[in-house]
């Protein structure tokens, strides 16, 4: 039990059960801080559950049981962290927890089966899990709620097995097992009628891939034809780098806004939009600062911290919630402090890696493991490399027109979508540019086996990496389904590469093989 | 039945992507425009001085190179095309125009480009990628028109000096329509109780119109139609059930043959490289510009599962049900090439809707690109035919 980074054998904390043997000792100050944050999480959960309709929700919706694993999820991401890194992680994770708790509370409030607050429901616009919510930046009184986010996306972060039931439901209904399990599970929840039913309308987007697009059709069938909730399909262009698609994209945004106005009775508010736009730009500037730090020898905001937070802030928040910008500022201050003191998050940094491809959802804390076990610093990841373009933030007549194009741009450049669509250059060529920028000596390429956009470039990645002399490590997984490749299966691929190709020994050998197959 | 006079000739044309008629048209100095998807309006590729070819990879064997580049998780159609391209099998083409339709086809063509597989001895060879609408509405139509201008017409004109005037487009549509009329007239005979053309024969005839220059085919199509008009069907109908065949790309000559050998007559074809809706005529008026009219009709009639609005989705199922009714089908076979995401979902929901809402027996199958003599597929179709027969005997639900 040690205060110093890297002194403990972190693998010894694992048991064969759902939770670990004990909490990590990080020295008095950090352990106390971590414990207070644990208490805060328990308080958030308690306050959520204290409402009778939320207790009903717990029993009505199968996926709700996963939320008992929230504290464990945070513990997984804080493994081995001390000082500023621990605080950055908690700032991010705790805010996301609070945001998801509010999302669940709102979903159950409007749900026809639970709260059935019809007046509230009339001001709700449902959105996809994988959708930029920029089209809601001008609707201060409309609640944009995603049902897929708590039902599948967050659930799998909490419990690796959370989506299995819904994947099986979709397959029993006739869906082949070779499609991406994320939209498959989302469709499965709809087939199982396990989403809250609420809202004046819904806006779906042709998001990351064909599977996601098609899964939306299953969901909208129930929404429109059975629940009577009108759905607008926002068809953002796929070849988003081309100039000749931008007018079309802007018109799609105008049509989506008109649709929301029609069904919620609310009007687009330019003042609110530009307030949100300012926050979007500030968040972008913070993210760029963190990425700049990660190009140096002292990266500060990286790994799953960067990935998970960016996904939430960039895509789901879009400047609408001021608390996220406030947290950005706190993170930047902590990062700056650690940077000036030349601090590092692990005892040894051996390799600088770009993480590319679609990360395994059931093993989101893999990046923490990479650092602690092998000293591989995950400088940035594909999903964090999103738009850094500043959008118009002053309310002028010209900017009102520009704003529509900015919303379209953000929608087109949604997380993952900005890489899986838009031609091979954004997926393939830009990776090597990032390798140079970040002085990376290694690329860890997640091969999500049913992601056709990534699989389709497999050979090109290998050839180009070889030409450039960059070490490329493939890590297979099946996104939502640990039955196909287990967490240890993921780790084994790294262990094999590090031992047999690079001839290295792990920094913390206790982490090489972990008994976490039954763990949340 | 007596063999159709030109059937063997048509079958020979399908044995090679660079077939006899393609070579002939090239000798005449015409430019060959390759494409891989039904969402590229065909008449725009068949202007005076050009002809189109939908890429196929007949007699595909090993796909090892393509599997290295795209893994075994991409559909075999996309891998077969890439493999053939790597082998140099498409060097007869002068350009390739592809929509960003499905991800797999898009990656296939991108790999062709990155690997420099095409355009040998042709410095002017170009790749064009189009954005095509995912919803049928005015905004989608404007996009379609602009994309066709920027990625088909302008490159053809600038690179090869092709005439892209309204007059040229009208001429192309007229030729296209003539082929469509012939195919539709031939297909009408599939409605007969004891049909005088098999689904296999129709599939072959339809498919050659996608892979060979149309102007060189028309005479033989006309002759075939005349021949069928007086053709005597077999005395006894050998089929035990009639089915509509619905699904993703089918260019393997053996697929329909296998289904029919298993006892199910394919009376209607709703798949990429089939006649519905690919061989619908394009009706032009004199008021509007031709390109807009072509795009509008392609967009509104399109049955591709990538159209994502619920109205279009529901219309797709109704379209199949209407075909089944019109062509007196006893059941529907929904198929997809293995690993095809769009058709995986379409097949799943389509199967349930056709069965529950339209009361048709449905068989849902996935299949490899080259089906050959697949015992699995044969067994499933045979079982499906038997289940239809049993329902007929027992007088139960259709």
PDB file of C-alpha atoms in Angstrom, chain B residues 132-366:
ATOM      1  CA  UNK B 132     -26.540  10.651 -52.950  1.00  0.00           C
ATOM      2  CA  UNK B 133     -29.696  11.435 -51.003  1.00  0.00           C
ATOM      3  CA  UNK B 134     -30.889   9.297 -48.123  1.00  0.00           C
ATOM      4  CA  UNK B 135     -34.362  10.752 -48.155  1.00  0.00           C
ATOM      5  CA  UNK B 136     -36.709  11.435 -51.015  1.00  0.00           C
ATOM      6  CA  UNK B 137     -37.550  15.135 -50.769  1.00  0.00           C
ATOM      7  CA  UNK B 138     -36.796  18.440 -52.479  1.00  0.00           C
ATOM      8  CA  UNK B 139     -33.546  18.949 -50.633  1.00  0.00           C
ATOM      9  CA  UNK B 140     -32.414  15.461 -51.574  1.00  0.00           C
ATOM     10  CA  UNK B 141     -33.324  16.113 -55.170  1.00  0.00           C
ATOM     11  CA  UNK B 142     -31.275  19.313 -55.324  1.00  0.00           C
ATOM     12  CA  UNK B 143     -28.327  17.417 -53.917  1.00  0.00           C
ATOM     13  CA  UNK B 144     -28.759  14.592 -56.409  1.00  0.00           C
ATOM     14  CA  UNK B 145     -28.839  16.978 -59.378  1.00  0.00           C
ATOM     15  CA  UNK B 146     -25.768  18.867 -58.211  1.00  0.00           C
ATOM     16  CA  UNK B 147     -23.836  15.686 -57.513  1.00  0.00           C
ATOM     17  CA  UNK B 148     -24.690  14.241 -60.920  1.00  0.00           C
ATOM     18  CA  UNK B 149     -23.485  17.435 -62.550  1.00  0.00           C
ATOM     19  CA  UNK B 150     -20.274  17.648 -60.544  1.00  0.00           C
ATOM     20  CA  UNK B 151     -19.327  13.993 -60.409  1.00  0.00           C
ATOM     21  CA  UNK B 152     -20.702  12.502 -63.627  1.00  0.00           C
ATOM     22  CA  UNK B 153     -21.438  15.003 -66.345  1.00  0.00           C
ATOM     23  CA  UNK B 154     -18.687  17.554 -65.812  1.00  0.00           C
ATOM     24  CA  UNK B 155     -15.847  15.009 -65.450  1.00  0.00           C
ATOM     25  CA  UNK B 156     -17.060  13.127 -68.533  1.00  0.00           C
ATOM     26  CA  UNK B 157     -17.168  16.311 -70.540  1.00  0.00           C
ATOM     27  CA  UNK B 158     -13.887  17.713 -69.276  1.00  0.00           C
ATOM     28  CA  UNK B 159     -11.948  14.463 -69.455  1.00  0.00           C
ATOM     29  CA  UNK B 160     -13.348  12.815 -72.546  1.00  0.00           C
ATOM     30  CA  UNK B 161     -15.206  15.624 -74.320  1.00  0.00           C
ATOM     31  CA  UNK B 162     -18.564  13.890 -73.967  1.00  0.00           C
ATOM     32  CA  UNK B 163     -21.677  15.759 -75.040  1.00  0.00           C
ATOM     33  CA  UNK B 164     -23.762  16.392 -71.921  1.00  0.00           C
ATOM     34  CA  UNK B 165     -26.422  18.594 -73.472  1.00  0.00           C
ATOM     35  CA  UNK B 166     -30.119  18.085 -72.759  1.00  0.00           C
ATOM     36  CA  UNK B 167     -30.437  16.614 -76.230  1.00  0.00           C
ATOM     37  CA  UNK B 168     -27.760  14.017 -75.465  1.00  0.00           C
ATOM     38  CA  UNK B 169     -29.446  13.178 -72.184  1.00  0.00           C
ATOM     39  CA  UNK B 170     -32.807  12.750 -73.907  1.00  0.00           C
ATOM     40  CA  UNK B 171     -31.234  10.412 -76.413  1.00  0.00           C
ATOM     41  CA  UNK B 172     -29.729   8.358 -73.592  1.00  0.00           C
ATOM     42  CA  UNK B 173     -33.065   8.202 -71.805  1.00  0.00           C
ATOM     43  CA  UNK B 174     -34.780   7.073 -75.006  1.00  0.00           C
ATOM     44  CA  UNK B 175     -32.309   4.228 -75.403  1.00  0.00           C
ATOM     45  CA  UNK B 176     -32.631   3.357 -71.739  1.00  0.00           C
ATOM     46  CA  UNK B 177     -36.414   3.325 -72.000  1.00  0.00           C
ATOM     47  CA  UNK B 178     -36.394   1.041 -74.971  1.00  0.00           C
ATOM     48  CA  UNK B 179     -34.362  -1.504 -73.044  1.00  0.00           C
ATOM     49  CA  UNK B 180     -36.685  -1.102 -70.057  1.00  0.00           C
ATOM     50  CA  UNK B 181     -39.777  -1.643 -72.183  1.00  0.00           C
ATOM     51  CA  UNK B 182     -38.342  -4.805 -73.696  1.00  0.00           C
ATOM     52  CA  UNK B 183     -37.352  -6.190 -70.311  1.00  0.00           C
ATOM     53  CA  UNK B 184     -40.689  -5.320 -68.787  1.00  0.00           C
ATOM     54  CA  UNK B 185     -42.567  -6.941 -71.680  1.00  0.00           C
ATOM     55  CA  UNK B 186     -40.496 -10.075 -71.385  1.00  0.00           C
ATOM     56  CA  UNK B 187     -41.039 -10.080 -67.633  1.00  0.00           C
ATOM     57  CA  UNK B 188     -44.799  -9.849 -68.020  1.00  0.00           C
ATOM     58  CA  UNK B 189     -44.820 -13.472 -69.141  1.00  0.00           C
ATOM     59  CA  UNK B 190     -43.799 -14.463 -65.640  1.00  0.00           C
ATOM     60  CA  UNK B 191     -47.357 -13.744 -64.547  1.00  0.00           C
ATOM     61  CA  UNK B 192     -48.670 -16.754 -66.417  1.00  0.00           C
ATOM     62  CA  UNK B 193     -49.766 -19.735 -64.424  1.00  0.00           C
ATOM     63  CA  UNK B 194     -47.566 -21.978 -66.510  1.00  0.00           C
ATOM     64  CA  UNK B 195     -44.942 -19.403 -67.533  1.00  0.00           C
ATOM     65  CA  UNK B 196     -43.158 -19.541 -70.838  1.00  0.00           C
ATOM     66  CA  UNK B 197     -39.972 -18.033 -69.435  1.00  0.00           C
ATOM     67  CA  UNK B 198     -38.096 -19.150 -66.362  1.00  0.00           C
ATOM     68  CA  UNK B 199     -36.922 -16.810 -63.657  1.00  0.00           C
ATOM     69  CA  UNK B 200     -33.381 -17.866 -64.458  1.00  0.00           C
ATOM     70  CA  UNK B 201     -33.714 -16.921 -68.127  1.00  0.00           C
ATOM     71  CA  UNK B 202     -35.207 -13.594 -67.182  1.00  0.00           C
ATOM     72  CA  UNK B 203     -32.415 -12.945 -64.708  1.00  0.00           C
ATOM     73  CA  UNK B 204     -29.792 -13.587 -67.382  1.00  0.00           C
ATOM     74  CA  UNK B 205     -31.533 -11.348 -69.918  1.00  0.00           C
ATOM     75  CA  UNK B 206     -31.973  -8.550 -67.389  1.00  0.00           C
ATOM     76  CA  UNK B 207     -28.449  -8.773 -66.098  1.00  0.00           C
ATOM     77  CA  UNK B 208     -26.802  -8.425 -69.499  1.00  0.00           C
ATOM     78  CA  UNK B 209     -28.525  -5.075 -69.888  1.00  0.00           C
ATOM     79  CA  UNK B 210     -26.510  -3.829 -66.900  1.00  0.00           C
ATOM     80  CA  UNK B 211     -23.146  -5.126 -68.003  1.00  0.00           C
ATOM     81  CA  UNK B 212     -23.068  -4.637 -71.756  1.00  0.00           C
ATOM     82  CA  UNK B 213     -23.569  -1.624 -74.025  1.00  0.00           C
ATOM     83  CA  UNK B 214     -27.299  -1.298 -74.504  1.00  0.00           C
ATOM     84  CA  UNK B 215     -27.225  -0.182 -78.108  1.00  0.00           C
ATOM     85  CA  UNK B 216     -25.484  -3.413 -79.057  1.00  0.00           C
ATOM     86  CA  UNK B 217     -28.045  -5.525 -77.231  1.00  0.00           C
ATOM     87  CA  UNK B 218     -31.330  -4.080 -78.330  1.00  0.00           C
ATOM     88  CA  UNK B 219     -31.722  -6.171 -81.494  1.00  0.00           C
ATOM     89  CA  UNK B 220     -31.214  -9.387 -79.607  1.00  0.00           C
ATOM     90  CA  UNK B 221     -33.622  -8.321 -76.886  1.00  0.00           C
ATOM     91  CA  UNK B 222     -36.270  -7.554 -79.499  1.00  0.00           C
ATOM     92  CA  UNK B 223     -35.732 -10.911 -81.130  1.00  0.00           C
ATOM     93  CA  UNK B 224     -35.971 -12.645 -77.771  1.00  0.00           C
ATOM     94  CA  UNK B 225     -39.259 -10.928 -77.000  1.00  0.00           C
ATOM     95  CA  UNK B 226     -40.700 -12.014 -80.327  1.00  0.00           C
ATOM     96  CA  UNK B 227     -39.503 -15.531 -79.708  1.00  0.00           C
ATOM     97  CA  UNK B 228     -41.136 -15.660 -76.273  1.00  0.00           C
ATOM     98  CA  UNK B 229     -44.444 -14.441 -77.657  1.00  0.00           C
ATOM     99  CA  UNK B 230     -44.860 -17.698 -79.504  1.00  0.00           C
ATOM    100  CA  UNK B 231     -42.901 -19.930 -77.191  1.00  0.00           C
ATOM    101  CA  UNK B 232     -44.704 -23.019 -75.948  1.00  0.00           C
ATOM    102  CA  UNK B 233     -44.362 -23.650 -72.230  1.00  0.00           C
ATOM    103  CA  UNK B 234     -43.821 -27.141 -70.892  1.00  0.00           C
ATOM    104  CA  UNK B 235     -46.995 -29.144 -70.672  1.00  0.00           C
ATOM    105  CA  UNK B 236     -46.695 -29.580 -66.950  1.00  0.00           C
ATOM    106  CA  UNK B 237     -45.519 -26.771 -64.699  1.00  0.00           C
ATOM    107  CA  UNK B 238     -42.527 -28.161 -62.829  1.00  0.00           C
ATOM    108  CA  UNK B 239     -42.616 -25.534 -60.079  1.00  0.00           C
ATOM    109  CA  UNK B 240     -44.342 -26.094 -56.761  1.00  0.00           C
ATOM    110  CA  UNK B 241     -44.479 -22.490 -55.577  1.00  0.00           C
ATOM    111  CA  UNK B 242     -44.036 -18.966 -56.901  1.00  0.00           C
ATOM    112  CA  UNK B 243     -41.826 -16.505 -55.061  1.00  0.00           C
ATOM    113  CA  UNK B 244     -40.687 -12.904 -55.235  1.00  0.00           C
ATOM    114  CA  UNK B 245     -36.945 -12.725 -54.760  1.00  0.00           C
ATOM    115  CA  UNK B 246     -35.979  -9.636 -52.767  1.00  0.00           C
ATOM    116  CA  UNK B 247     -32.682  -8.399 -51.486  1.00  0.00           C
ATOM    117  CA  UNK B 248     -29.210  -7.081 -52.036  1.00  0.00           C
ATOM    118  CA  UNK B 249     -26.926  -7.329 -55.008  1.00  0.00           C
ATOM    119  CA  UNK B 250     -27.446 -10.542 -57.059  1.00  0.00           C
ATOM    120  CA  UNK B 251     -25.173 -10.926 -60.051  1.00  0.00           C
ATOM    121  CA  UNK B 252     -24.337 -14.582 -59.664  1.00  0.00           C
ATOM    122  CA  UNK B 253     -26.002 -16.480 -62.496  1.00  0.00           C
ATOM    123  CA  UNK B 254     -26.480 -19.496 -60.228  1.00  0.00           C
ATOM    124  CA  UNK B 255     -28.633 -17.895 -57.522  1.00  0.00           C
ATOM    125  CA  UNK B 256     -31.987 -17.861 -59.285  1.00  0.00           C
ATOM    126  CA  UNK B 257     -31.155 -21.152 -60.962  1.00  0.00           C
ATOM    127  CA  UNK B 258     -30.615 -22.796 -57.602  1.00  0.00           C
ATOM    128  CA  UNK B 259     -33.890 -21.441 -56.234  1.00  0.00           C
ATOM    129  CA  UNK B 260     -35.793 -22.683 -59.270  1.00  0.00           C
ATOM    130  CA  UNK B 261     -34.055 -26.053 -59.212  1.00  0.00           C
ATOM    131  CA  UNK B 262     -35.358 -26.340 -55.653  1.00  0.00           C
ATOM    132  CA  UNK B 263     -38.937 -25.992 -56.832  1.00  0.00           C
ATOM    133  CA  UNK B 264     -39.665 -22.267 -56.415  1.00  0.00           C
ATOM    134  CA  UNK B 265     -40.397 -20.218 -59.535  1.00  0.00           C
ATOM    135  CA  UNK B 266     -38.986 -16.697 -59.240  1.00  0.00           C
ATOM    136  CA  UNK B 267     -41.827 -14.658 -60.650  1.00  0.00           C
ATOM    137  CA  UNK B 268     -40.516 -11.229 -59.652  1.00  0.00           C
ATOM    138  CA  UNK B 269     -37.067  -9.825 -58.929  1.00  0.00           C
ATOM    139  CA  UNK B 270     -36.609  -6.934 -56.503  1.00  0.00           C
ATOM    140  CA  UNK B 271     -32.863  -6.712 -56.037  1.00  0.00           C
ATOM    141  CA  UNK B 272     -29.891  -4.725 -57.246  1.00  0.00           C
ATOM    142  CA  UNK B 273     -29.314  -5.868 -60.851  1.00  0.00           C
ATOM    143  CA  UNK B 274     -32.932  -7.014 -61.045  1.00  0.00           C
ATOM    144  CA  UNK B 275     -35.703  -5.438 -63.094  1.00  0.00           C
ATOM    145  CA  UNK B 276     -37.630  -3.836 -60.213  1.00  0.00           C
ATOM    146  CA  UNK B 277     -37.214  -0.920 -60.076  1.00  0.00           C
ATOM    147  CA  UNK B 278     -34.045  -0.830 -62.204  1.00  0.00           C
ATOM    148  CA  UNK B 279     -35.873  -1.355 -65.445  1.00  0.00           C
ATOM    149  CA  UNK B 280     -38.615   1.208 -64.909  1.00  0.00           C
ATOM    150  CA  UNK B 281     -38.868   3.669 -67.746  1.00  0.00           C
ATOM    151  CA  UNK B 282     -37.975   7.316 -67.149  1.00  0.00           C
ATOM    152  CA  UNK B 283     -40.830   9.518 -68.281  1.00  0.00           C
ATOM    153  CA  UNK B 284     -39.709  12.939 -69.466  1.00  0.00           C
ATOM    154  CA  UNK B 285     -41.742  16.076 -70.002  1.00  0.00           C
ATOM    155  CA  UNK B 286     -40.706  19.046 -72.134  1.00  0.00           C
ATOM    156  CA  UNK B 287     -40.955  21.707 -69.431  1.00  0.00           C
ATOM    157  CA  UNK B 288     -38.251  20.790 -66.977  1.00  0.00           C
ATOM    158  CA  UNK B 289     -34.573  20.144 -67.503  1.00  0.00           C
ATOM    159  CA  UNK B 290     -33.803  16.501 -68.168  1.00  0.00           C
ATOM    160  CA  UNK B 291     -31.295  15.959 -65.378  1.00  0.00           C
ATOM    161  CA  UNK B 292     -33.739  17.053 -62.697  1.00  0.00           C
ATOM    162  CA  UNK B 293     -36.374  14.731 -64.062  1.00  0.00           C
ATOM    163  CA  UNK B 294     -34.005  11.775 -64.157  1.00  0.00           C
ATOM    164  CA  UNK B 295     -32.811  12.381 -60.610  1.00  0.00           C
ATOM    165  CA  UNK B 296     -36.304  12.843 -59.256  1.00  0.00           C
ATOM    166  CA  UNK B 297     -37.471   9.559 -60.734  1.00  0.00           C
ATOM    167  CA  UNK B 298     -34.423   7.670 -59.516  1.00  0.00           C
ATOM    168  CA  UNK B 299     -34.880   9.080 -56.045  1.00  0.00           C
ATOM    169  CA  UNK B 300     -38.614   8.511 -55.644  1.00  0.00           C
ATOM    170  CA  UNK B 301     -38.657   5.059 -57.184  1.00  0.00           C
ATOM    171  CA  UNK B 302     -35.494   3.939 -55.348  1.00  0.00           C
ATOM    172  CA  UNK B 303     -35.938   0.863 -53.168  1.00  0.00           C
ATOM    173  CA  UNK B 304     -32.467   0.922 -51.646  1.00  0.00           C
ATOM    174  CA  UNK B 305     -32.539   0.350 -47.865  1.00  0.00           C
ATOM    175  CA  UNK B 306     -30.264   3.306 -47.292  1.00  0.00           C
ATOM    176  CA  UNK B 307     -33.292   5.594 -47.780  1.00  0.00           C
ATOM    177  CA  UNK B 308     -33.931   6.279 -44.135  1.00  0.00           C
ATOM    178  CA  UNK B 309     -37.256   8.066 -43.718  1.00  0.00           C
ATOM    179  CA  UNK B 310     -40.091   5.935 -42.386  1.00  0.00           C
ATOM    180  CA  UNK B 311     -42.353   6.768 -45.322  1.00  0.00           C
ATOM    181  CA  UNK B 312     -39.797   5.296 -47.709  1.00  0.00           C
ATOM    182  CA  UNK B 313     -39.176   2.359 -45.406  1.00  0.00           C
ATOM    183  CA  UNK B 314     -42.862   1.438 -45.278  1.00  0.00           C
ATOM    184  CA  UNK B 315     -43.178   1.956 -49.014  1.00  0.00           C
ATOM    185  CA  UNK B 316     -40.416  -0.589 -49.594  1.00  0.00           C
ATOM    186  CA  UNK B 317     -42.419  -3.324 -47.902  1.00  0.00           C
ATOM    187  CA  UNK B 318     -45.582  -2.360 -49.725  1.00  0.00           C
ATOM    188  CA  UNK B 319     -43.649  -2.443 -52.974  1.00  0.00           C
ATOM    189  CA  UNK B 320     -42.713  -6.068 -52.319  1.00  0.00           C
ATOM    190  CA  UNK B 321     -46.273  -6.958 -51.306  1.00  0.00           C
ATOM    191  CA  UNK B 322     -47.627  -5.297 -54.456  1.00  0.00           C
ATOM    192  CA  UNK B 323     -45.191  -7.239 -56.603  1.00  0.00           C
ATOM    193  CA  UNK B 324     -46.198 -10.465 -54.877  1.00  0.00           C
ATOM    194  CA  UNK B 325     -49.830  -9.725 -55.586  1.00  0.00           C
ATOM    195  CA  UNK B 326     -49.324  -8.643 -59.174  1.00  0.00           C
ATOM    196  CA  UNK B 327     -47.134 -11.612 -60.031  1.00  0.00           C
ATOM    197  CA  UNK B 328     -49.293 -14.091 -58.116  1.00  0.00           C
ATOM    198  CA  UNK B 329     -46.566 -15.132 -55.702  1.00  0.00           C
ATOM    199  CA  UNK B 330     -47.131 -17.669 -52.962  1.00  0.00           C
ATOM    200  CA  UNK B 331     -44.260 -16.380 -50.859  1.00  0.00           C
ATOM    201  CA  UNK B 332     -41.294 -14.072 -50.583  1.00  0.00           C
ATOM    202  CA  UNK B 333     -37.600 -14.827 -50.259  1.00  0.00           C
ATOM    203  CA  UNK B 334     -35.598 -12.071 -48.568  1.00  0.00           C
ATOM    204  CA  UNK B 335     -31.892 -12.505 -49.154  1.00  0.00           C
ATOM    205  CA  UNK B 336     -28.723 -10.597 -48.402  1.00  0.00           C
ATOM    206  CA  UNK B 337     -25.084 -11.059 -49.189  1.00  0.00           C
ATOM    207  CA  UNK B 338     -23.434 -12.063 -45.943  1.00  0.00           C
ATOM    208  CA  UNK B 339     -22.088  -9.067 -43.971  1.00  0.00           C
ATOM    209  CA  UNK B 340     -24.275  -6.541 -45.793  1.00  0.00           C
ATOM    210  CA  UNK B 341     -25.456  -4.166 -43.061  1.00  0.00           C
ATOM    211  CA  UNK B 342     -28.247  -2.323 -44.917  1.00  0.00           C
ATOM    212  CA  UNK B 343     -29.879  -5.516 -46.088  1.00  0.00           C
ATOM    213  CA  UNK B 344     -29.359  -7.264 -42.762  1.00  0.00           C
ATOM    214  CA  UNK B 345     -31.768  -4.807 -41.155  1.00  0.00           C
ATOM    215  CA  UNK B 346     -34.042  -4.566 -44.162  1.00  0.00           C
ATOM    216  CA  UNK B 347     -34.306  -8.330 -44.331  1.00  0.00           C
ATOM    217  CA  UNK B 348     -35.081  -8.600 -40.620  1.00  0.00           C
ATOM    218  CA  UNK B 349     -37.909  -6.090 -40.547  1.00  0.00           C
ATOM    219  CA  UNK B 350     -39.134  -6.841 -44.069  1.00  0.00           C
ATOM    220  CA  UNK B 351     -39.505 -10.497 -43.168  1.00  0.00           C
ATOM    221  CA  UNK B 352     -41.629  -9.696 -40.134  1.00  0.00           C
ATOM    222  CA  UNK B 353     -43.756  -7.079 -41.911  1.00  0.00           C
ATOM    223  CA  UNK B 354     -44.419  -9.185 -45.010  1.00  0.00           C
ATOM    224  CA  UNK B 355     -45.315 -12.128 -42.816  1.00  0.00           C
ATOM    225  CA  UNK B 356     -47.393 -10.361 -40.168  1.00  0.00           C
ATOM    226  CA  UNK B 357     -48.919  -7.427 -42.013  1.00  0.00           C
ATOM    227  CA  UNK B 358     -49.182  -8.766 -45.541  1.00  0.00           C
ATOM    228  CA  UNK B 359     -49.618 -12.440 -44.610  1.00  0.00           C
ATOM    229  CA  UNK B 360     -47.045 -13.872 -46.992  1.00  0.00           C
ATOM    230  CA  UNK B 361     -44.833 -16.810 -46.052  1.00  0.00           C
ATOM    231  CA  UNK B 362     -41.283 -15.478 -46.000  1.00  0.00           C
ATOM    232  CA  UNK B 363     -37.904 -17.137 -46.145  1.00  0.00           C
ATOM    233  CA  UNK B 364     -34.981 -15.028 -44.877  1.00  0.00           C
ATOM    234  CA  UNK B 365     -31.503 -16.112 -45.929  1.00  0.00           C
ATOM    235  CA  UNK B 366     -28.028 -14.749 -46.162  1.00  0.00           C
TER     236      UNK B 366
END
